[in-house]
CSV table of C-alpha atoms in Angstrom, one decimal:
chain,number,residue,atom,x,y,z
A,1,UNK,CA,0.0,0.0,0.0
A,2,UNK,CA,1.0,3.6,-0.5
A,3,UNK,CA,-0.1,6.6,1.4
A,4,UNK,CA,-2.6,8.9,-0.2
A,5,UNK,CA,-1.2,12.1,-1.8
A,6,UNK,CA,-2.7,15.0,0.3
A,7,UNK,CA,-3.8,18.3,-1.1
A,8,UNK,CA,-2.2,21.6,0.0
A,9,UNK,CA,-5.2,22.4,2.2
A,10,UNK,CA,-5.2,19.0,3.8
A,11,UNK,CA,-1.6,19.5,4.8
A,12,UNK,CA,-2.3,23.0,5.9
A,13,UNK,CA,-5.2,21.9,8.2
A,14,UNK,CA,-3.1,19.0,9.5
A,15,UNK,CA,-0.5,21.5,10.8
A,16,UNK,CA,-2.8,24.4,11.6
A,17,UNK,CA,-2.6,23.8,15.4
A,18,UNK,CA,1.0,24.8,15.2
A,19,UNK,CA,-0.2,28.4,14.5
A,20,UNK,CA,-1.5,28.6,18.1
A,21,UNK,CA,1.3,26.6,19.6
A,22,UNK,CA,3.9,28.9,18.1
A,23,UNK,CA,1.9,32.1,18.9
A,24,UNK,CA,2.1,31.1,22.6
A,25,UNK,CA,5.7,30.0,22.2
A,26,UNK,CA,6.7,33.3,20.6
A,27,UNK,CA,5.0,35.3,23.4
A,28,UNK,CA,7.1,33.3,25.8
A,29,UNK,CA,10.4,33.6,23.8
A,30,UNK,CA,10.1,37.4,23.3
A,31,UNK,CA,8.8,38.3,26.8
A,32,UNK,CA,9.7,35.7,29.4
A,33,UNK,CA,13.1,37.3,30.2
A,34,UNK,CA,11.4,40.7,30.4
A,35,UNK,CA,8.7,39.4,32.8
A,36,UNK,CA,11.2,37.6,35.0
A,37,UNK,CA,13.3,40.7,35.2
A,38,UNK,CA,10.2,42.7,36.2
A,39,UNK,CA,9.7,40.1,39.0
A,40,UNK,CA,13.3,40.6,40.2
A,41,UNK,CA,15.7,38.4,38.1
A,42,UNK,CA,19.1,39.7,37.3
A,43,UNK,CA,20.4,39.4,33.7
A,44,UNK,CA,23.0,36.8,34.5
A,45,UNK,CA,20.3,34.7,36.2
A,46,UNK,CA,18.0,34.6,33.1
A,47,UNK,CA,19.5,31.6,31.5
A,48,UNK,CA,19.1,29.6,34.8
A,49,UNK,CA,15.4,30.2,34.7
A,50,UNK,CA,15.3,29.4,31.1
A,51,UNK,CA,16.8,26.0,31.8
A,52,UNK,CA,13.3,24.9,32.6
A,53,UNK,CA,12.4,24.9,28.9
A,54,UNK,CA,14.9,22.4,27.5
A,55,UNK,CA,14.6,20.2,30.6
A,56,UNK,CA,10.9,19.9,30.0
A,57,UNK,CA,11.6,19.0,26.4
A,58,UNK,CA,14.2,16.4,27.4
A,59,UNK,CA,11.8,14.7,29.7
A,60,UNK,CA,8.5,15.1,28.0
A,61,UNK,CA,9.0,14.7,24.2
A,62,UNK,CA,10.5,11.2,24.1
A,63,UNK,CA,7.8,9.9,26.5
A,64,UNK,CA,5.0,11.5,24.6
A,65,UNK,CA,6.5,10.2,21.3
A,66,UNK,CA,6.7,6.7,22.8
A,67,UNK,CA,3.2,6.6,24.0
A,68,UNK,CA,1.7,8.3,21.0
A,69,UNK,CA,3.3,5.6,18.8
A,70,UNK,CA,1.6,2.9,21.0
A,71,UNK,CA,-1.7,4.6,21.7
A,72,UNK,CA,-4.9,4.4,19.6
A,73,UNK,CA,-8.2,5.4,21.0
A,74,UNK,CA,-11.6,6.9,20.1
A,75,UNK,CA,-10.0,10.2,19.2
A,76,UNK,CA,-7.0,8.9,17.3
A,77,UNK,CA,-3.3,8.4,17.8
A,78,UNK,CA,-1.7,11.9,18.0
A,79,UNK,CA,-4.7,14.1,18.4
A,80,UNK,CA,-5.4,13.5,22.1
A,81,UNK,CA,-2.0,14.8,23.0
A,82,UNK,CA,-2.5,18.0,21.0
A,83,UNK,CA,-5.6,18.8,23.0
A,84,UNK,CA,-4.2,18.1,26.5
A,85,UNK,CA,-1.0,20.0,25.7
A,86,UNK,CA,-3.0,23.0,24.4
A,87,UNK,CA,-5.2,23.2,27.5
A,88,UNK,CA,-2.3,23.1,29.9
A,89,UNK,CA,-0.2,25.6,27.9
A,90,UNK,CA,-3.2,28.0,28.0
A,91,UNK,CA,-3.2,27.9,31.8
A,92,UNK,CA,0.4,28.8,31.9
A,93,UNK,CA,0.0,31.6,29.4
A,94,UNK,CA,-2.8,33.2,31.3
A,95,UNK,CA,-1.1,33.0,34.7
A,96,UNK,CA,2.6,33.7,34.0
A,97,UNK,CA,2.2,37.5,33.6
A,98,UNK,CA,-0.2,37.6,36.5
A,99,UNK,CA,2.1,35.7,38.9
A,100,UNK,CA,2.1,38.6,41.3
A,101,UNK,CA,-1.5,37.8,42.3
A,102,UNK,CA,0.0,34.8,44.2
A,103,UNK,CA,2.5,36.9,46.1
A,104,UNK,CA,0.8,36.1,49.4
A,105,UNK,CA,1.8,32.4,48.9
A,106,UNK,CA,5.1,32.6,47.0
A,107,UNK,CA,7.3,35.3,45.5
A,108,UNK,CA,6.1,36.4,42.1
A,109,UNK,CA,9.5,35.4,40.5
A,110,UNK,CA,9.1,31.8,41.5
A,111,UNK,CA,5.4,31.6,40.5
A,112,UNK,CA,6.4,33.1,37.1
A,113,UNK,CA,9.2,30.5,36.7
A,114,UNK,CA,6.6,27.8,37.6
A,115,UNK,CA,4.2,29.0,34.9
A,116,UNK,CA,7.2,29.0,32.5
A,117,UNK,CA,7.7,25.3,33.4
A,118,UNK,CA,4.1,24.5,32.8
A,119,UNK,CA,4.0,26.2,29.5
A,120,UNK,CA,7.2,24.5,28.3
A,121,UNK,CA,6.0,21.0,29.4
A,122,UNK,CA,2.7,21.6,27.7
A,123,UNK,CA,4.1,23.0,24.4
A,124,UNK,CA,6.3,19.9,24.2
A,125,UNK,CA,3.3,17.6,24.8
A,126,UNK,CA,1.6,19.3,21.8
A,127,UNK,CA,4.6,19.8,19.5
A,128,UNK,CA,6.1,16.3,19.2
A,129,UNK,CA,2.9,14.6,18.0
A,130,UNK,CA,2.5,17.3,15.4
A,131,UNK,CA,6.0,16.5,14.0
A,132,UNK,CA,5.2,12.8,14.0
A,133,UNK,CA,1.8,13.4,12.3
A,134,UNK,CA,3.5,14.8,9.3
A,135,UNK,CA,5.7,11.7,9.1
A,136,UNK,CA,2.7,9.5,9.6
A,137,UNK,CA,0.4,11.0,6.9
A,138,UNK,CA,2.8,12.1,4.1
A,139,UNK,CA,4.6,10.2,1.4
A,140,UNK,CA,8.3,10.7,0.9
A,141,UNK,CA,7.8,13.1,-2.0
A,142,UNK,CA,5.6,15.4,0.1
A,143,UNK,CA,7.7,15.5,3.3
A,144,UNK,CA,9.7,18.5,2.4
A,145,UNK,CA,6.5,20.4,1.5
A,146,UNK,CA,4.8,19.1,4.6
A,147,UNK,CA,7.4,20.3,7.0
A,148,UNK,CA,7.8,23.6,5.1
A,149,UNK,CA,4.0,24.3,5.4
A,150,UNK,CA,4.3,23.5,9.1
A,151,UNK,CA,7.2,25.9,9.3
A,152,UNK,CA,5.2,28.6,7.5
A,153,UNK,CA,2.3,28.2,10.1
A,154,UNK,CA,4.9,28.3,12.9
A,155,UNK,CA,6.2,31.6,11.4
A,156,UNK,CA,2.7,33.1,11.0
A,157,UNK,CA,1.8,32.2,14.6
A,158,UNK,CA,5.1,33.6,15.9
A,159,UNK,CA,4.7,36.8,14.0
A,160,UNK,CA,1.3,37.4,15.7
A,161,UNK,CA,2.6,36.4,19.1
A,162,UNK,CA,5.8,38.4,18.9
A,163,UNK,CA,4.1,41.6,17.6
A,164,UNK,CA,1.0,41.5,19.7
A,165,UNK,CA,2.2,43.6,22.7
A,166,UNK,CA,3.5,46.3,20.4
A,167,UNK,CA,0.3,46.3,18.3
A,168,UNK,CA,-1.9,46.5,21.4
A,169,UNK,CA,0.0,49.6,22.6
A,170,UNK,CA,0.6,51.4,19.3
A,171,UNK,CA,-2.7,50.6,17.5
A,172,UNK,CA,-5.1,50.2,20.4
A,173,UNK,CA,-3.7,52.4,23.1
A,174,UNK,CA,-3.2,49.6,25.7
A,175,UNK,CA,-0.7,50.8,28.2
A,176,UNK,CA,2.9,49.4,28.3
A,177,UNK,CA,3.8,51.3,31.4
A,178,UNK,CA,4.6,49.5,34.6
A,179,UNK,CA,5.2,49.9,38.3
A,180,UNK,CA,7.9,47.9,40.0
A,181,UNK,CA,7.0,44.2,40.3
A,182,UNK,CA,4.0,44.5,37.9
A,183,UNK,CA,3.8,43.3,34.3
A,184,UNK,CA,2.4,45.9,31.8
A,185,UNK,CA,-1.2,45.5,30.7
A,186,UNK,CA,-0.3,45.0,27.1
A,187,UNK,CA,1.7,41.9,28.0
A,188,UNK,CA,-1.0,40.5,30.2
A,189,UNK,CA,-3.6,40.8,27.5
A,190,UNK,CA,-1.3,39.4,24.9
A,191,UNK,CA,-0.8,36.2,26.9
A,192,UNK,CA,-4.5,35.8,27.4
A,193,UNK,CA,-5.2,36.2,23.7
A,194,UNK,CA,-2.5,33.8,22.9
A,195,UNK,CA,-4.2,31.2,25.1
A,196,UNK,CA,-7.5,31.7,23.2
A,197,UNK,CA,-5.9,31.3,19.7
A,198,UNK,CA,-3.9,28.2,20.9
A,199,UNK,CA,-7.1,26.3,21.8
A,200,UNK,CA,-8.9,27.4,18.7
A,201,UNK,CA,-6.2,26.4,16.2
A,202,UNK,CA,-5.7,23.0,17.8
A,203,UNK,CA,-9.5,22.4,17.4
A,204,UNK,CA,-9.2,23.1,13.7
A,205,UNK,CA,-6.6,20.3,13.3
A,206,UNK,CA,-8.6,17.9,15.5
A,207,UNK,CA,-11.8,18.3,13.4
A,208,UNK,CA,-10.3,18.4,9.9
A,209,UNK,CA,-7.5,15.8,10.0
A,210,UNK,CA,-7.9,12.0,9.7
A,211,UNK,CA,-5.1,9.7,11.0
A,212,UNK,CA,-4.2,6.4,9.6
A,213,UNK,CA,-5.2,3.5,11.8
A,214,UNK,CA,-2.5,1.1,13.2
A,215,UNK,CA,-3.6,-1.5,10.6
A,216,UNK,CA,-3.1,0.9,7.7
A,217,UNK,CA,0.3,2.1,9.0
A,218,UNK,CA,1.4,-1.6,9.3
A,219,UNK,CA,0.8,-2.0,5.5
A,220,UNK,CA,3.1,0.9,4.6
A,221,UNK,CA,6.6,0.0,3.9
A,222,UNK,CA,9.6,2.3,3.7
A,223,UNK,CA,12.4,0.4,2.0
A,224,UNK,CA,14.9,3.1,2.8
A,225,UNK,CA,14.3,3.1,6.5
A,226,UNK,CA,17.3,2.4,8.7
A,227,UNK,CA,15.3,1.1,11.6
A,228,UNK,CA,14.0,-2.5,11.7
A,229,UNK,CA,10.8,-2.9,13.6
A,230,UNK,CA,9.5,-6.3,14.7
A,231,UNK,CA,6.0,-7.1,13.7
A,232,UNK,CA,4.9,-7.5,17.3
A,233,UNK,CA,6.4,-5.7,20.3
A,234,UNK,CA,5.2,-4.9,23.8
A,235,UNK,CA,5.1,-1.2,24.8
A,236,UNK,CA,7.6,-0.5,27.5
A,237,UNK,CA,8.8,3.0,28.5
A,238,UNK,CA,12.4,1.6,28.8
A,239,UNK,CA,12.2,0.9,25.1
A,240,UNK,CA,13.2,4.6,24.6
A,241,UNK,CA,16.7,3.8,25.8
A,242,UNK,CA,17.0,0.8,23.4
A,243,UNK,CA,15.7,3.0,20.6
A,244,UNK,CA,18.2,5.7,21.5
A,245,UNK,CA,21.1,3.2,21.2
A,246,UNK,CA,19.8,2.0,17.8
A,247,UNK,CA,19.1,5.4,16.3
A,248,UNK,CA,19.7,5.8,12.6
A,249,UNK,CA,23.1,6.9,11.3
A,250,UNK,CA,21.4,10.0,9.8
A,251,UNK,CA,20.1,11.0,13.2
A,252,UNK,CA,23.5,10.7,14.8
A,253,UNK,CA,25.0,12.9,12.1
A,254,UNK,CA,22.2,15.5,12.4
A,255,UNK,CA,22.7,15.6,16.2
A,256,UNK,CA,25.8,17.8,15.9
A,257,UNK,CA,24.1,20.1,13.4
A,258,UNK,CA,21.2,20.4,15.8
A,259,UNK,CA,23.5,21.0,18.8
A,260,UNK,CA,25.1,24.1,17.4
A,261,UNK,CA,21.9,25.4,15.8
A,262,UNK,CA,19.9,25.3,19.0
A,263,UNK,CA,22.8,26.5,21.2
A,264,UNK,CA,22.7,29.6,19.1
A,265,UNK,CA,19.0,30.0,19.1
A,266,UNK,CA,18.8,29.7,22.9
A,267,UNK,CA,21.3,32.5,23.4
A,268,UNK,CA,19.3,34.7,21.0
A,269,UNK,CA,16.0,34.1,22.8
A,270,UNK,CA,17.4,34.6,26.3
A,271,UNK,CA,19.6,37.6,25.7
A,272,UNK,CA,18.1,39.6,22.9
A,273,UNK,CA,16.1,42.0,25.1
A,274,UNK,CA,18.9,43.1,27.4
A,275,UNK,CA,21.4,43.0,24.5
A,276,UNK,CA,19.3,45.3,22.2
A,277,UNK,CA,18.2,47.5,25.1
A,278,UNK,CA,21.8,48.2,26.2
A,279,UNK,CA,23.7,48.0,23.0
A,280,UNK,CA,21.3,49.6,20.5
A,281,UNK,CA,19.2,51.8,22.8
A,282,UNK,CA,22.3,52.8,24.9
A,283,UNK,CA,20.8,52.0,28.3
A,284,UNK,CA,23.0,51.2,31.3
A,285,UNK,CA,23.6,47.5,31.9
A,286,UNK,CA,21.6,47.7,35.2
A,287,UNK,CA,18.5,49.3,33.7
A,288,UNK,CA,15.7,46.8,33.4
A,289,UNK,CA,12.6,48.8,34.5
A,290,UNK,CA,12.7,52.2,32.8
A,291,UNK,CA,10.1,53.2,30.2
A,292,UNK,CA,12.8,53.1,27.5
A,293,UNK,CA,13.6,49.5,28.5
A,294,UNK,CA,9.9,48.6,28.1
A,295,UNK,CA,9.9,50.2,24.7
A,296,UNK,CA,13.0,48.2,23.8
A,297,UNK,CA,11.2,45.1,25.0
A,298,UNK,CA,8.2,45.8,22.8
A,299,UNK,CA,10.5,46.4,19.8
A,300,UNK,CA,12.3,43.1,20.4
A,301,UNK,CA,8.8,41.5,20.0
A,302,UNK,CA,8.5,43.2,16.6
A,303,UNK,CA,12.0,42.0,15.7
A,304,UNK,CA,11.2,38.5,16.6
A,305,UNK,CA,8.0,38.8,14.5
A,306,UNK,CA,10.2,39.9,11.6
A,307,UNK,CA,12.4,36.8,11.6
A,308,UNK,CA,9.3,34.6,12.0
A,309,UNK,CA,7.5,36.3,9.1
A,310,UNK,CA,10.5,35.9,6.9
A,311,UNK,CA,10.8,32.2,7.9
A,312,UNK,CA,7.1,31.7,7.0
A,313,UNK,CA,7.6,33.2,3.5
A,314,UNK,CA,10.8,31.4,2.9
A,315,UNK,CA,9.3,28.0,4.0
A,316,UNK,CA,6.1,28.4,2.1
A,317,UNK,CA,7.4,29.7,-1.2
A,318,UNK,CA,11.1,29.0,-1.5
A,319,UNK,CA,12.4,26.2,0.7
A,320,UNK,CA,10.9,23.3,-1.2
A,321,UNK,CA,11.9,24.7,-4.5
A,322,UNK,CA,15.5,25.4,-3.5
A,323,UNK,CA,15.8,22.0,-1.9
A,324,UNK,CA,14.7,20.3,-5.1
A,325,UNK,CA,17.4,22.2,-7.0
A,326,UNK,CA,20.5,22.0,-4.8
A,327,UNK,CA,19.5,19.3,-2.2
A,328,UNK,CA,18.3,19.6,1.4
A,329,UNK,CA,21.8,19.6,2.9
A,330,UNK,CA,23.1,22.4,0.8
A,331,UNK,CA,19.9,24.4,1.4
A,332,UNK,CA,20.3,23.9,5.2
A,333,UNK,CA,24.0,24.8,5.2
A,334,UNK,CA,23.4,28.0,3.2
A,335,UNK,CA,20.5,29.0,5.4
A,336,UNK,CA,22.6,28.6,8.6
A,337,UNK,CA,25.4,30.7,7.1
A,338,UNK,CA,23.0,33.5,6.3
A,339,UNK,CA,21.5,33.3,9.9
A,340,UNK,CA,24.9,33.4,11.5
A,341,UNK,CA,25.8,36.5,9.6
A,342,UNK,CA,22.5,38.0,10.7
A,343,UNK,CA,23.2,37.4,14.4
A,344,UNK,CA,26.7,38.8,14.2
A,345,UNK,CA,25.6,41.9,12.2
A,346,UNK,CA,23.4,43.1,15.1
A,347,UNK,CA,26.6,44.4,16.8
A,348,UNK,CA,27.3,46.7,13.9
A,349,UNK,CA,23.8,48.2,13.4
A,350,UNK,CA,23.5,51.9,14.1
A,351,UNK,CA,19.9,51.9,15.5
A,352,UNK,CA,16.9,49.7,16.2
A,353,UNK,CA,15.5,50.0,12.7
A,354,UNK,CA,18.6,48.6,11.1
A,355,UNK,CA,18.3,45.5,13.3
A,356,UNK,CA,15.3,44.5,11.1
A,357,UNK,CA,17.8,43.6,8.4
A,358,UNK,CA,19.6,41.3,10.8
A,359,UNK,CA,16.3,39.6,11.7
A,360,UNK,CA,15.5,39.1,8.0
A,361,UNK,CA,18.8,37.0,7.7
A,362,UNK,CA,18.0,35.2,10.9
A,363,UNK,CA,14.6,34.3,9.5
A,364,UNK,CA,16.1,32.4,6.6
A,365,UNK,CA,18.0,30.2,9.0
A,366,UNK,CA,15.0,29.7,11.3
A,367,UNK,CA,12.9,28.5,8.3
A,368,UNK,CA,15.4,25.9,7.5
A,369,UNK,CA,16.1,24.8,11.1
A,370,UNK,CA,12.4,24.1,11.5
A,371,UNK,CA,12.0,22.1,8.3
A,372,UNK,CA,15.1,20.6,6.7
A,373,UNK,CA,16.4,18.5,9.6
A,374,UNK,CA,13.0,16.9,10.0
A,375,UNK,CA,12.6,16.3,6.3
A,376,UNK,CA,16.0,14.7,6.2
A,377,UNK,CA,15.4,12.6,9.3
A,378,UNK,CA,11.9,11.3,8.4
A,379,UNK,CA,13.3,9.3,5.5
A,380,UNK,CA,15.5,7.3,7.8
A,381,UNK,CA,12.8,6.2,10.3
A,382,UNK,CA,10.4,3.3,10.1
A,383,UNK,CA,6.7,4.4,10.3
A,384,UNK,CA,6.0,2.5,13.5
A,385,UNK,CA,8.8,4.4,15.2
A,386,UNK,CA,8.1,7.9,13.9
A,387,UNK,CA,6.8,9.3,17.2
A,388,UNK,CA,9.5,8.0,19.5
A,389,UNK,CA,12.3,9.0,17.2
A,390,UNK,CA,11.0,12.4,16.6
A,391,UNK,CA,10.9,12.6,20.4
A,392,UNK,CA,14.4,11.3,20.8
A,393,UNK,CA,15.6,13.7,18.1
A,394,UNK,CA,14.5,16.4,20.5
A,395,UNK,CA,17.4,15.4,22.8
A,396,UNK,CA,19.7,17.2,20.3
A,397,UNK,CA,17.5,20.3,20.6
A,398,UNK,CA,17.2,20.5,24.3
A,399,UNK,CA,20.7,19.4,25.4
A,400,UNK,CA,22.5,22.3,23.8
A,401,UNK,CA,19.9,24.6,25.4
A,402,UNK,CA,20.5,23.1,28.8
A,403,UNK,CA,24.3,23.6,28.4
A,404,UNK,CA,23.8,27.2,27.3
A,405,UNK,CA,21.4,27.7,30.2
A,406,UNK,CA,24.1,26.6,32.6
A,407,UNK,CA,27.1,28.4,31.2
A,408,UNK,CA,25.4,31.3,29.3
A,409,UNK,CA,24.7,33.4,32.4
A,410,UNK,CA,28.2,33.1,34.0
A,411,UNK,CA,29.8,33.7,30.6
A,412,UNK,CA,27.9,37.0,30.2
A,413,UNK,CA,28.6,38.0,33.7
A,414,UNK,CA,32.3,37.2,34.0
A,415,UNK,CA,33.6,36.9,30.4
A,416,UNK,CA,31.5,39.6,28.8
A,417,UNK,CA,31.3,41.9,31.8
A,418,UNK,CA,27.5,41.8,31.8
A,419,UNK,CA,27.1,42.9,28.1
A,420,UNK,CA,24.6,40.4,26.6
A,421,UNK,CA,25.4,41.6,23.1
A,422,UNK,CA,28.4,39.3,23.0
A,423,UNK,CA,26.1,36.4,23.7
A,424,UNK,CA,24.4,37.1,20.4
A,425,UNK,CA,27.7,37.1,18.6
A,426,UNK,CA,28.5,33.7,20.1
A,427,UNK,CA,25.1,32.5,18.8
A,428,UNK,CA,26.1,33.6,15.3
A,429,UNK,CA,29.4,31.8,15.4
A,430,UNK,CA,27.5,28.7,16.6
A,431,UNK,CA,25.3,28.8,13.5
A,432,UNK,CA,28.4,28.9,11.2
A,433,UNK,CA,29.8,25.8,12.9
A,434,UNK,CA,26.4,24.0,12.4
A,435,UNK,CA,26.6,24.9,8.7
A,436,UNK,CA,29.9,23.2,8.2
A,437,UNK,CA,28.6,20.1,10.0
A,438,UNK,CA,25.6,19.7,7.7
A,439,UNK,CA,27.9,18.3,5.0
A,440,UNK,CA,28.7,15.2,7.1
A,441,UNK,CA,25.0,14.1,7.1
A,442,UNK,CA,23.7,11.3,5.0
A,443,UNK,CA,20.3,12.2,3.5
A,444,UNK,CA,18.9,8.8,2.4
A,445,UNK,CA,15.9,9.9,0.3
A,446,UNK,CA,16.8,13.4,-0.9
A,447,UNK,CA,15.0,14.2,-4.2
A,448,UNK,CA,16.6,16.7,-6.5
A,449,UNK,CA,15.6,17.8,-10.0
């Protein structure tokens, strides 16, 4: 048997839930550091709070992938995980910027960090099954397009989430002023709206997408798969460790590319607000509460929206076409070089408007990071193991983030003398290293014309 060829809109609806997931994720990425600083965190402590995010991914995604591979119920295989993850993430989105209402029980900083943990765990519950669903439902010749459409929706969601605080203030007059220890109203409303969109977009996927049954999947054969799956096997959580040891060669090779890519991304997410506020806006290194700092924080949201919008356009209209011409590996390497130049160029930009150009370049890399590694990987995985290996692949996303979270803050404090701008330069160099390592990867089912 062969999987049915899906139309553009079927693939679009299948991935539509990622719009809401990424809107919430973008709100977190652009504003979590700012919120934690409002609640009392110092700049060199930010990466330690952010360690929660990759730790949740390290623990949650392989487990969810394992059980989503083995679970089939009334509502399907992957879809129940989407819904549970969306509901829990929405709770975290609503409560994180309002953590000070719990001040009689715990310090707002710790409540905010707790909500960050809930959000990250929940985003991971929802994200991994979405990745696996693309592998489940699409044929080899549609995988690049499938992950590219998914990347485009990720980009559109991130644009909305990143820009929302700025838009609420500039277009609708919602205040971005704050008093010590309190999050501005524009941020609080943005997080609430993000929760609403998250639930709504997940429901679109739930009601429009059909999953293949276990019997149907058992009839699909992938002759190029590097993983041999027995016809019958009992579901044990410890199988994750066995699967890890038997991971495909392609996954091992991609792991190094992923390491340096996501080490760089984590540094950008954590340190962009203080770096741009101090290096571009000229604020003192110890200023994290002035009105200018809040304006800088809103502008960082716009900048993050720019790179996500660029990624959506690149993924939707250019990435599959370029990959067909020069191959997925060359496409990914070139994109990472462009993104590395973009990160390093922030140091040389004369004002905040010029940083938009840097973000355009970063958006090219982000589009490829979200699509090409998964398109390359999917061809080396047997259908029955798609979920667990997509989850295990997440190890190579979260481990570099954990390492950056541990060492990033001390490096900024002691090596960079508190100037977070140099953390962004380090991220750019990391992208360039990842680009070189792409050429060591074996892409077993690349299709070029």
